[in-house]
PDB file of C-alpha atoms in Angstrom:
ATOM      1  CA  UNK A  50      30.972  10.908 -46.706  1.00 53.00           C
ATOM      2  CA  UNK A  51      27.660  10.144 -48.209  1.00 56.00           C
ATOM      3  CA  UNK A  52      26.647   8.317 -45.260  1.00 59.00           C
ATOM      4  CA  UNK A  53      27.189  10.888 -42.927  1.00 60.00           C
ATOM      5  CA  UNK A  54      24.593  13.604 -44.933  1.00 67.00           C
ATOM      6  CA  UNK A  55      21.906  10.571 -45.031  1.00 68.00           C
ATOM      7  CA  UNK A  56      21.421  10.835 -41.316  1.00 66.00           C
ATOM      8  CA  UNK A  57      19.292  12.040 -39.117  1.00 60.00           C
ATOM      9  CA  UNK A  58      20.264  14.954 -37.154  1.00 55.00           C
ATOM     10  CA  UNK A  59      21.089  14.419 -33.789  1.00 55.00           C
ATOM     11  CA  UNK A  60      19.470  16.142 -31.028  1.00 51.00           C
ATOM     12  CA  UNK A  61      21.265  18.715 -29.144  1.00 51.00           C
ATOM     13  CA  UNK A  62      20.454  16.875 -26.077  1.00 53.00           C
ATOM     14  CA  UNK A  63      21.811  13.828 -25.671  1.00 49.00           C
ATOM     15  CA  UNK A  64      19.401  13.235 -22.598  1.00 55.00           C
ATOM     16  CA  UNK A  65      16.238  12.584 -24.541  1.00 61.00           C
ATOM     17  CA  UNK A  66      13.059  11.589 -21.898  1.00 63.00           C
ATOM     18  CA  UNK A  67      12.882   7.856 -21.300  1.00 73.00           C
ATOM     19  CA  UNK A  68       9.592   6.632 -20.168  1.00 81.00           C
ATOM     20  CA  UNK A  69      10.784   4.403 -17.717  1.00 84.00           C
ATOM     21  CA  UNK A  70      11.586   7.427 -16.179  1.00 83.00           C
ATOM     22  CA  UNK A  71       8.553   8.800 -16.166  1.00 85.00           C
ATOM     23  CA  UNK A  72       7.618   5.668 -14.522  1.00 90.00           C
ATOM     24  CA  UNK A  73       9.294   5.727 -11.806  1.00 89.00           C
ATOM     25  CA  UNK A  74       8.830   9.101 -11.206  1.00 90.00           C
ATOM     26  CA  UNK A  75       5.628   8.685 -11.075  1.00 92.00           C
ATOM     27  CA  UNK A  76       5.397   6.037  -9.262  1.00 93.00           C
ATOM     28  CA  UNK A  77       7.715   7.887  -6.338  1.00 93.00           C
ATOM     29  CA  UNK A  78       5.471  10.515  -6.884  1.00 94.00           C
ATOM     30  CA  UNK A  79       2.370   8.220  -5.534  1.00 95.00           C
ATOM     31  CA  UNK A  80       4.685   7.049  -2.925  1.00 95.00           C
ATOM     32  CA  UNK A  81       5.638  10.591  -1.338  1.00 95.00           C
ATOM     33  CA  UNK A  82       1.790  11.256  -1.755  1.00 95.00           C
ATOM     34  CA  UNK A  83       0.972   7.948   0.120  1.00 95.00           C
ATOM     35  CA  UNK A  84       3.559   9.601   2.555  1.00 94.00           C
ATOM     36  CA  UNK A  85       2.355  12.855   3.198  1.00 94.00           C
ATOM     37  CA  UNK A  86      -1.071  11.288   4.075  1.00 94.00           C
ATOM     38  CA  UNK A  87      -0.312   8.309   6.285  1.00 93.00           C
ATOM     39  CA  UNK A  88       1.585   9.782   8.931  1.00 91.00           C
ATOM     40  CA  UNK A  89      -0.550  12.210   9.732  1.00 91.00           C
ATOM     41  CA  UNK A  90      -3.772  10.612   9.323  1.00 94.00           C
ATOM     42  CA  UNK A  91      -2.408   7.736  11.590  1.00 92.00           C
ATOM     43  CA  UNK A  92      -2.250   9.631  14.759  1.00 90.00           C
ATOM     44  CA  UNK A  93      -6.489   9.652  14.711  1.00 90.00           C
ATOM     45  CA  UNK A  94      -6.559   5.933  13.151  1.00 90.00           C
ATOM     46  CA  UNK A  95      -4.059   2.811  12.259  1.00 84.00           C
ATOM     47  CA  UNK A  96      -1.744   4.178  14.881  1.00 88.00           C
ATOM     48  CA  UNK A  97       1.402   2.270  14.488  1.00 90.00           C
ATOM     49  CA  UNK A  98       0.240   0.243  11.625  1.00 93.00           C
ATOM     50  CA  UNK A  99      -0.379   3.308   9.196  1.00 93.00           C
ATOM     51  CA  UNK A 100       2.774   5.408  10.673  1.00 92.00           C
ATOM     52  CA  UNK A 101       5.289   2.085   9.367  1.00 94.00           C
ATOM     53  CA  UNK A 102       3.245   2.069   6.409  1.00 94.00           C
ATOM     54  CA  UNK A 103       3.759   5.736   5.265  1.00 94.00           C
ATOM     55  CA  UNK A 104       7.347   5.425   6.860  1.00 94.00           C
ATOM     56  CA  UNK A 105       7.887   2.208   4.089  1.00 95.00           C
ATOM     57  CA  UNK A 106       6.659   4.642   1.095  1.00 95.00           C
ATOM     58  CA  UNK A 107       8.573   7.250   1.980  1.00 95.00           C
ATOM     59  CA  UNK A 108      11.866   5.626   2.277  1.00 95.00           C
ATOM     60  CA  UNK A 109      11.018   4.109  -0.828  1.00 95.00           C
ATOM     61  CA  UNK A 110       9.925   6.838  -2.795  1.00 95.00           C
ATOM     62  CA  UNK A 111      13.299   8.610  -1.658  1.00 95.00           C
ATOM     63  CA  UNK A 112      15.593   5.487  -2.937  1.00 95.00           C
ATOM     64  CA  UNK A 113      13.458   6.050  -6.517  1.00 93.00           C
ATOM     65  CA  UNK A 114      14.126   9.892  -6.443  1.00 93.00           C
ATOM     66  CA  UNK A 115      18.048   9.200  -5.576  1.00 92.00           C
ATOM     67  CA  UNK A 116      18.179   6.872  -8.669  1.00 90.00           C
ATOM     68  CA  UNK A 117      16.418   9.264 -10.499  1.00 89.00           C
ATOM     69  CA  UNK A 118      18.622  12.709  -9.708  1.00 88.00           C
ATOM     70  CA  UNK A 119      21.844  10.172 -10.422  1.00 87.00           C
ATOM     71  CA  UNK A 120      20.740   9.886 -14.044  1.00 82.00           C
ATOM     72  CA  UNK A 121      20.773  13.758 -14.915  1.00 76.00           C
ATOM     73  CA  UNK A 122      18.477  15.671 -17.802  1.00 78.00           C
ATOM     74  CA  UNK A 123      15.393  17.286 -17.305  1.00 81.00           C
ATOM     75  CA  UNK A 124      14.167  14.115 -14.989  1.00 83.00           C
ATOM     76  CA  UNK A 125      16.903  15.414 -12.457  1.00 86.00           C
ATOM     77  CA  UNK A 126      15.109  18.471 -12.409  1.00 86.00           C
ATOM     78  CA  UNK A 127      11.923  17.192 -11.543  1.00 87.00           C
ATOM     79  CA  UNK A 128      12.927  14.555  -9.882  1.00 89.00           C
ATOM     80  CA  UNK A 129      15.192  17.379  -7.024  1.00 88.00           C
ATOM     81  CA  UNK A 130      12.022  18.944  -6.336  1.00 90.00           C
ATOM     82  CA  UNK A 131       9.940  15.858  -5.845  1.00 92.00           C
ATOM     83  CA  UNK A 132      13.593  14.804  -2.928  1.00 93.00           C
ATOM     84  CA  UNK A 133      12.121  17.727  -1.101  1.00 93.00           C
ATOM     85  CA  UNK A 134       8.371  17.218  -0.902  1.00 94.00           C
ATOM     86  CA  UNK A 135       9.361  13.083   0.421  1.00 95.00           C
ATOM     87  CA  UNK A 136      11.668  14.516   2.995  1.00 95.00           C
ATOM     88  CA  UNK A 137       9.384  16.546   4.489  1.00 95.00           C
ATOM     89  CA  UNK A 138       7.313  13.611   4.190  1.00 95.00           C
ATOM     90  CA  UNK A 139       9.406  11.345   5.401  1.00 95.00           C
ATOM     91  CA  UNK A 140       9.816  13.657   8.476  1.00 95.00           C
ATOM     92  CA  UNK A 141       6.326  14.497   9.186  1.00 94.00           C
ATOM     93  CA  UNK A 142       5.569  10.308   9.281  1.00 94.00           C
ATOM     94  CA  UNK A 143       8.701   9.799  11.497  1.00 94.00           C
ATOM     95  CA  UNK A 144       7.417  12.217  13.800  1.00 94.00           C
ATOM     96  CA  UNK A 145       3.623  10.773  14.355  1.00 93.00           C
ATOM     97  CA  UNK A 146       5.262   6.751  14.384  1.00 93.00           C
ATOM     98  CA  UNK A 147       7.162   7.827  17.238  1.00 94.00           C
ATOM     99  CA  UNK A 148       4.064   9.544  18.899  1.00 93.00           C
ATOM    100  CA  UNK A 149       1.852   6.741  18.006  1.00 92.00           C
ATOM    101  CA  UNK A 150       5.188   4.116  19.741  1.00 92.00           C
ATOM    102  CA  UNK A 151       5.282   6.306  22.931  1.00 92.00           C
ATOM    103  CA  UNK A 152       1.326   6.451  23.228  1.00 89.00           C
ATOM    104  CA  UNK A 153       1.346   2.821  23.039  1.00 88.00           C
ATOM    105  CA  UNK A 154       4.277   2.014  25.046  1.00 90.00           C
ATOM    106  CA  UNK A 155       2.680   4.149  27.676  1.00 88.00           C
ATOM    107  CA  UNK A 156      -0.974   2.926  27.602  1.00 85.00           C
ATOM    108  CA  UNK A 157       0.321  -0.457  27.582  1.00 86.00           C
ATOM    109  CA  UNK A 158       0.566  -1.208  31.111  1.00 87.00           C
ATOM    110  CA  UNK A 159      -2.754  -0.032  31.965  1.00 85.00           C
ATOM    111  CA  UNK A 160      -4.623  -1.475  29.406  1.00 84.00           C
ATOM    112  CA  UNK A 161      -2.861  -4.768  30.964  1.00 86.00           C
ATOM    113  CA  UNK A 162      -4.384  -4.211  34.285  1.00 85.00           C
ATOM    114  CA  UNK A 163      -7.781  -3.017  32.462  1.00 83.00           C
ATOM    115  CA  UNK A 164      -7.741  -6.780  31.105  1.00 85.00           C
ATOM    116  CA  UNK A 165      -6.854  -8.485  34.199  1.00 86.00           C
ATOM    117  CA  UNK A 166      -8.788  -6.845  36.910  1.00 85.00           C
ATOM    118  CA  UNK A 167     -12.606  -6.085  34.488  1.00 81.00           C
ATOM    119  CA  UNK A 168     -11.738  -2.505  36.252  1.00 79.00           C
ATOM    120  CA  UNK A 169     -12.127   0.095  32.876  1.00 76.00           C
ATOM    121  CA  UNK A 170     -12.162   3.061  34.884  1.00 77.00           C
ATOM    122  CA  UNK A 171      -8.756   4.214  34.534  1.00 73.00           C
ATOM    123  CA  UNK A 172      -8.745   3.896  30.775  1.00 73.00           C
ATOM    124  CA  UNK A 173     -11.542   6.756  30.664  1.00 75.00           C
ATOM    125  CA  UNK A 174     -11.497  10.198  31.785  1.00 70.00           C
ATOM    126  CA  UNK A 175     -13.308  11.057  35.393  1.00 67.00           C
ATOM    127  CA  UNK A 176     -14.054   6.895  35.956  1.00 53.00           C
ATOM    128  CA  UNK A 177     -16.660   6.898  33.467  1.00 60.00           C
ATOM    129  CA  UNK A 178     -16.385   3.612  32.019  1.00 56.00           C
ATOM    130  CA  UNK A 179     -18.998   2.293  29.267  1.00 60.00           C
ATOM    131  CA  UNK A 180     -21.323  -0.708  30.506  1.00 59.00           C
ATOM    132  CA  UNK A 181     -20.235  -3.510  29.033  1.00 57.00           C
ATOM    133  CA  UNK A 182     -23.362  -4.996  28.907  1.00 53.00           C
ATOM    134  CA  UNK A 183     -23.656  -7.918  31.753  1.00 52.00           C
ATOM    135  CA  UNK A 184     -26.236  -8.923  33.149  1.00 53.00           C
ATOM    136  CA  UNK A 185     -26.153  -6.041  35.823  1.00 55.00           C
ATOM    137  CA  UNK A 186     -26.743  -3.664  33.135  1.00 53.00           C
ATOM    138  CA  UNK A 187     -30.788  -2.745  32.366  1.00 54.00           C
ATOM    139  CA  UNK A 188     -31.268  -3.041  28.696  1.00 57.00           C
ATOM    140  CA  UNK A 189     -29.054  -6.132  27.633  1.00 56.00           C
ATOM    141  CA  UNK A 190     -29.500  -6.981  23.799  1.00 65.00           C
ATOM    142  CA  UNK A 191     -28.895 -10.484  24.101  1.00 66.00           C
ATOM    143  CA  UNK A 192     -30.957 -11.750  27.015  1.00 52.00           C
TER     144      UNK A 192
END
C-alpha cells in the first residue's frame, strides 16, 4: 500500500509523444514536400528523371504516414492530414511522369531520324533548325 502512494501519477493519456515519431513525421513531411515539387517542376526540366524521383518520395512518404496513423494518439491526427496532402501529391507526380513517358515515347522516333539523317528540321517548329556550326556556317568559333 505504501508503494502505491509513492508513485508518480500516471498520465491520463497513455499515448504520450515519442520523438521517433516526430521523426518520421517529419521526415514524411519533407518527403510529400519533395513530392509536391518534383512532379510538377519536371514537366519544364528532368522530365522522366525528376517525375520517378518525386513518384519514389511520395510512395515513401505515404508508407511512413500509414505506419504512423497505425500507431494512434495525437501523431494519428497529424499524421491523417499529412495522408491527404501526399496523395494529392502522389497524384499530381503520377500525372506529369506519364506526360513526361508519352512525350518521350513520342519524340523518340524522330529524334532517331534527327540523328541519322543531320536533318534537324522536323524537331523545330516551321523548319527552323539552329546552325550547328560547320564549316558552312559564317562565324564558326573554332576555326
Amino acid at each position: 500500500m505504501a508503494d502505491e502512494q509513492n508513485q508518480p501519477p500516471q498520465p491520463s493519456n497513455p499515448q504520450q509523444f515519442n520523438y521517433n515519431d516526430g521523426r518520421e513525421l517529419k521526415s514524411a513531411q519533407n518527403l510529400v514536400i519533395a513530392a509536391s515539387i518534383t512532379g510538377p517542376v519536371s514537366m519544364v526540366i528532368g522530365g522522366v528523371f525528376l517525375g520517378i524521383v518525386g513518384l519514389v518520395c511520395g510512395i515513401l512518404a505515404y508508407r511512413k504516414i500509414r505506419a504512423l496513423r497505425a500507431k494512434g494518439g495525437t501523431i494519428r491526427l497529424v499524421a491523417s492530414r499529412l495522408r491527404t496532402a501526399c496523395i494529392v501529391a502522389l497524384v499530381v507526380t503520377a500525372i506529369a511522369l506519364v506526360l513526361n513517358i508519352t512525350y518521350v515515347v513520342s519524340v523518340y522516333p524522330l529524334m532517331v531520324e534527327a540523328l541519322e539523317t543531320g536533318d534537324y528540321s522536323k524537331l523545330f517548329p516551321q523548319g527552323t533548325a539552329p546552325s550547328t556550326g560547320g564549316s558552312n556556317s559564317g562565324n564558326a568559333t573554332w576555326g
